[in-house]
Amino acid sequence: MKSFFLGVLAVVAVFLVIGYVGVITGTLIPANADGTPGKLERWAARQSLKATIAREAPSGAAPIPANDETLNAGIKIYGDNCIVCHGAADGRSSTVGFGLYQKAPLLGKHGVEDDPEGEIYWKVDHGIRLTGMPAFGHTLSDTQVWQVAVFLKHMDSLPPAPNAKWRALKNPAMLVPTDKLPKQMRPKSSG
Ligand code: HEC
């Protein structure tokens, strides 16, 4: 029995040493932002995010109505805080959003209209750990976080006035030249 436990301890020690050497040599967790995440990393990050949101995100509808006032305020907040990474209505990638690890999703193209409002609110409020997604809960008011969440929820069905405002927003960052983008991220017209 004693030798069995010693054997287990030896195996654990070997894994710890491999892990330690992997970390300090930068081979297990490389520090570059221009790599592609491995399957295990993607799985762990997704599971953890899903479980945290299930536990913490508010359920039910937003506490403010999705009227023009809310949507216009949400669009203004998006233009001031989010567009640099998540892009404008044209769904074009900026050098900033494209260079991040993980790449920032282009919300004008692949929006989050299908997600519950509470989930969008949670992501904006708390951010997403180990990605470029910042937490805005300490810098925007609770109402402002809801306003931008409600705008994202209704992005594909905006009334005319907010829609015009949204389409007029321009990304202040430099856009990635189309030929530098992988095929799936290119605007439709360029093939
Ligand atoms: C510095 C860049 C950056 C800024 C600024 C930023 N985000 Fe993000 N955001 C990200 C990245 C990167 C992700 C992807 C995280 C991941 O892969 O899980 C993300 C993810 C999200 C998601 C989840 C998308 C999905 O498909 O599930 C939402 C919603 C979101 N951001 C909203 C916002 C809003 C609203 C703002 C502004 C108030 C904002 N973000 C500002 C980088 C940014």
mmCIF file of N, CA, C and O and ligand atoms in Angstrom, residues 46 81-82 85-86 100 102-105 112 115 120 123-124 128 131-134 136 148 152, ligand 1:
data_model
loop_
_atom_site.group_PDB
_atom_site.id
_atom_site.type_symbol
_atom_site.label_atom_id
_atom_site.label_comp_id
_atom_site.label_asym_id
_atom_site.label_seq_id
_atom_site.Cartn_x
_atom_site.Cartn_y
_atom_site.Cartn_z
ATOM 1 N N ARG A 46 -14.578 28.179 -22.559
ATOM 2 C CA ARG A 46 -16.022 28.203 -22.850
ATOM 3 C C ARG A 46 -16.827 27.638 -21.677
ATOM 4 O O ARG A 46 -17.840 28.196 -21.278
ATOM 5 N N ASN A 81 -17.004 53.329 -26.597
ATOM 6 C CA ASN A 81 -16.277 52.317 -25.802
ATOM 7 C C ASN A 81 -16.015 50.986 -26.491
ATOM 8 O O ASN A 81 -15.140 50.244 -26.054
ATOM 9 N N CYS A 82 -16.775 50.645 -27.494
ATOM 10 C CA CYS A 82 -16.750 49.263 -27.994
ATOM 11 C C CYS A 82 -16.316 49.150 -29.452
ATOM 12 O O CYS A 82 -15.747 48.144 -29.856
ATOM 13 N N CYS A 85 -12.879 47.833 -30.951
ATOM 14 C CA CYS A 85 -12.617 46.391 -31.005
ATOM 15 C C CYS A 85 -13.685 45.655 -31.815
ATOM 16 O O CYS A 85 -13.381 44.764 -32.589
ATOM 17 N N HIS A 86 -14.962 45.998 -31.600
ATOM 18 C CA HIS A 86 -16.055 45.189 -32.166
ATOM 19 C C HIS A 86 -16.558 45.680 -33.517
ATOM 20 O O HIS A 86 -17.401 45.034 -34.125
ATOM 21 N N LEU A 100 -6.117 41.163 -31.297
ATOM 22 C CA LEU A 100 -6.313 40.628 -29.943
ATOM 23 C C LEU A 100 -6.320 39.101 -29.935
ATOM 24 O O LEU A 100 -6.607 38.458 -30.930
ATOM 25 N N GLN A 102 -8.294 36.573 -27.479
ATOM 26 C CA GLN A 102 -9.047 36.181 -28.666
ATOM 27 C C GLN A 102 -9.401 37.388 -29.549
ATOM 28 O O GLN A 102 -9.615 38.464 -29.011
ATOM 29 N N LYS A 103 -9.568 37.147 -30.859
ATOM 30 C CA LYS A 103 -10.026 38.227 -31.723
ATOM 31 C C LYS A 103 -11.395 38.694 -31.236
ATOM 32 O O LYS A 103 -12.217 37.896 -30.820
ATOM 33 N N ALA A 104 -11.619 40.029 -31.317
ATOM 34 C CA ALA A 104 -12.925 40.534 -30.892
ATOM 35 C C ALA A 104 -13.959 40.194 -31.961
ATOM 36 O O ALA A 104 -13.721 40.438 -33.143
ATOM 37 N N PRO A 105 -15.102 39.609 -31.577
ATOM 38 C CA PRO A 105 -16.137 39.329 -32.583
ATOM 39 C C PRO A 105 -16.654 40.632 -33.195
ATOM 40 O O PRO A 105 -16.788 41.639 -32.502
ATOM 41 N N VAL A 112 -25.165 39.477 -31.146
ATOM 42 C CA VAL A 112 -25.553 38.627 -30.014
ATOM 43 C C VAL A 112 -27.056 38.720 -29.749
ATOM 44 O O VAL A 112 -27.508 38.531 -28.635
ATOM 45 N N ASP A 115 -28.745 35.981 -27.773
ATOM 46 C CA ASP A 115 -28.399 35.741 -26.358
ATOM 47 C C ASP A 115 -29.389 36.449 -25.440
ATOM 48 O O ASP A 115 -29.905 37.513 -25.780
ATOM 49 N N ILE A 120 -25.729 39.247 -21.964
ATOM 50 C CA ILE A 120 -24.980 40.344 -22.597
ATOM 51 C C ILE A 120 -24.577 41.346 -21.507
ATOM 52 O O ILE A 120 -23.432 41.795 -21.441
ATOM 53 N N LYS A 123 -21.626 40.096 -19.451
ATOM 54 C CA LYS A 123 -20.333 40.162 -20.151
ATOM 55 C C LYS A 123 -19.792 41.588 -20.172
ATOM 56 O O LYS A 123 -18.592 41.803 -20.031
ATOM 57 N N VAL A 124 -20.672 42.567 -20.369
ATOM 58 C CA VAL A 124 -20.215 43.966 -20.405
ATOM 59 C C VAL A 124 -19.846 44.415 -18.991
ATOM 60 O O VAL A 124 -18.849 45.100 -18.777
ATOM 61 N N ILE A 128 -14.492 39.529 -19.838
ATOM 62 C CA ILE A 128 -14.215 38.094 -19.994
ATOM 63 C C ILE A 128 -12.735 37.863 -19.739
ATOM 64 O O ILE A 128 -11.876 38.360 -20.465
ATOM 65 N N THR A 131 -9.135 37.454 -21.921
ATOM 66 C CA THR A 131 -9.350 37.943 -23.289
ATOM 67 C C THR A 131 -9.275 39.473 -23.206
ATOM 68 O O THR A 131 -9.174 40.034 -22.115
ATOM 69 N N GLY A 132 -9.366 40.133 -24.360
ATOM 70 C CA GLY A 132 -9.311 41.599 -24.361
ATOM 71 C C GLY A 132 -10.610 42.256 -23.926
ATOM 72 O O GLY A 132 -10.693 43.481 -23.870
ATOM 73 N N MET A 133 -11.636 41.464 -23.634
ATOM 74 C CA MET A 133 -12.946 42.048 -23.295
ATOM 75 C C MET A 133 -12.913 42.675 -21.901
ATOM 76 O O MET A 133 -12.834 41.981 -20.892
ATOM 77 N N PRO A 134 -12.964 44.039 -21.837
ATOM 78 C CA PRO A 134 -12.845 44.712 -20.541
ATOM 79 C C PRO A 134 -14.134 44.607 -19.716
ATOM 80 O O PRO A 134 -15.212 44.427 -20.259
ATOM 81 N N PHE A 136 -16.774 46.702 -17.680
ATOM 82 C CA PHE A 136 -17.184 48.107 -17.660
ATOM 83 C C PHE A 136 -17.990 48.456 -16.414
ATOM 84 O O PHE A 136 -18.443 49.575 -16.267
ATOM 85 N N VAL A 148 -26.430 49.653 -23.334
ATOM 86 C CA VAL A 148 -25.652 49.077 -24.439
ATOM 87 C C VAL A 148 -26.050 47.614 -24.654
ATOM 88 O O VAL A 148 -26.098 47.126 -25.793
ATOM 89 N N LEU A 152 -27.490 46.010 -28.171
ATOM 90 C CA LEU A 152 -26.934 44.823 -28.839
ATOM 91 C C LEU A 152 -28.015 43.772 -29.075
ATOM 92 O O LEU A 152 -28.050 43.116 -30.108
HETATM 93 C C1 HEC B 1 -10.198 46.067 -26.154
HETATM 94 C C2 HEC B 1 -11.155 45.385 -26.984
HETATM 95 C C3 HEC B 1 -12.599 45.308 -26.566
HETATM 96 C C4 HEC B 1 -13.414 46.355 -26.199
HETATM 97 C C5 HEC B 1 -13.053 47.829 -26.102
HETATM 98 C C6 HEC B 1 -14.707 45.775 -25.982
HETATM 99 N N1 HEC B 1 -14.671 44.423 -26.185
HETATM 100 FE FE1 HEC B 1 -16.248 43.127 -26.080
HETATM 101 N N2 HEC B 1 -15.033 41.564 -26.483
HETATM 102 C C7 HEC B 1 -13.705 41.662 -26.791
HETATM 103 C C8 HEC B 1 -13.190 40.335 -27.072
HETATM 104 C C9 HEC B 1 -11.765 39.990 -27.412
HETATM 105 C C10 HEC B 1 -14.262 39.435 -26.923
HETATM 106 C C11 HEC B 1 -14.231 37.918 -27.127
HETATM 107 C C12 HEC B 1 -14.024 37.214 -25.819
HETATM 108 C C13 HEC B 1 -14.075 35.686 -25.976
HETATM 109 O O1 HEC B 1 -13.538 35.169 -26.957
HETATM 110 O O2 HEC B 1 -14.688 35.038 -25.128
HETATM 111 C C14 HEC B 1 -15.409 40.249 -26.561
HETATM 112 C C15 HEC B 1 -16.678 39.734 -26.355
HETATM 113 C C16 HEC B 1 -17.812 40.504 -26.194
HETATM 114 C C17 HEC B 1 -19.153 39.991 -26.152
HETATM 115 C C18 HEC B 1 -19.562 38.536 -26.297
HETATM 116 C C19 HEC B 1 -19.734 38.235 -27.772
HETATM 117 C C20 HEC B 1 -20.244 36.849 -28.080
HETATM 118 O O3 HEC B 1 -20.225 36.492 -29.272
HETATM 119 O O4 HEC B 1 -20.689 36.147 -27.177
HETATM 120 C C21 HEC B 1 -19.995 41.058 -25.994
HETATM 121 C C22 HEC B 1 -21.520 41.040 -25.893
HETATM 122 C C23 HEC B 1 -19.172 42.234 -25.934
HETATM 123 N N3 HEC B 1 -17.845 41.871 -26.065
HETATM 124 C C24 HEC B 1 -19.661 43.516 -25.781
HETATM 125 C C25 HEC B 1 -18.861 44.645 -25.653
HETATM 126 C C26 HEC B 1 -19.379 45.969 -25.401
HETATM 127 C C27 HEC B 1 -20.830 46.331 -25.274
HETATM 128 C C28 HEC B 1 -18.300 46.796 -25.309
HETATM 129 C C29 HEC B 1 -18.289 48.266 -24.999
HETATM 130 C C30 HEC B 1 -19.027 48.728 -23.844
HETATM 131 C C31 HEC B 1 -17.112 45.996 -25.554
HETATM 132 N N4 HEC B 1 -17.496 44.701 -25.747
HETATM 133 C C32 HEC B 1 -15.815 46.497 -25.592
HETATM 134 C C33 HEC B 1 -12.950 42.822 -26.854
HETATM 135 C C34 HEC B 1 -13.401 44.093 -26.552
#
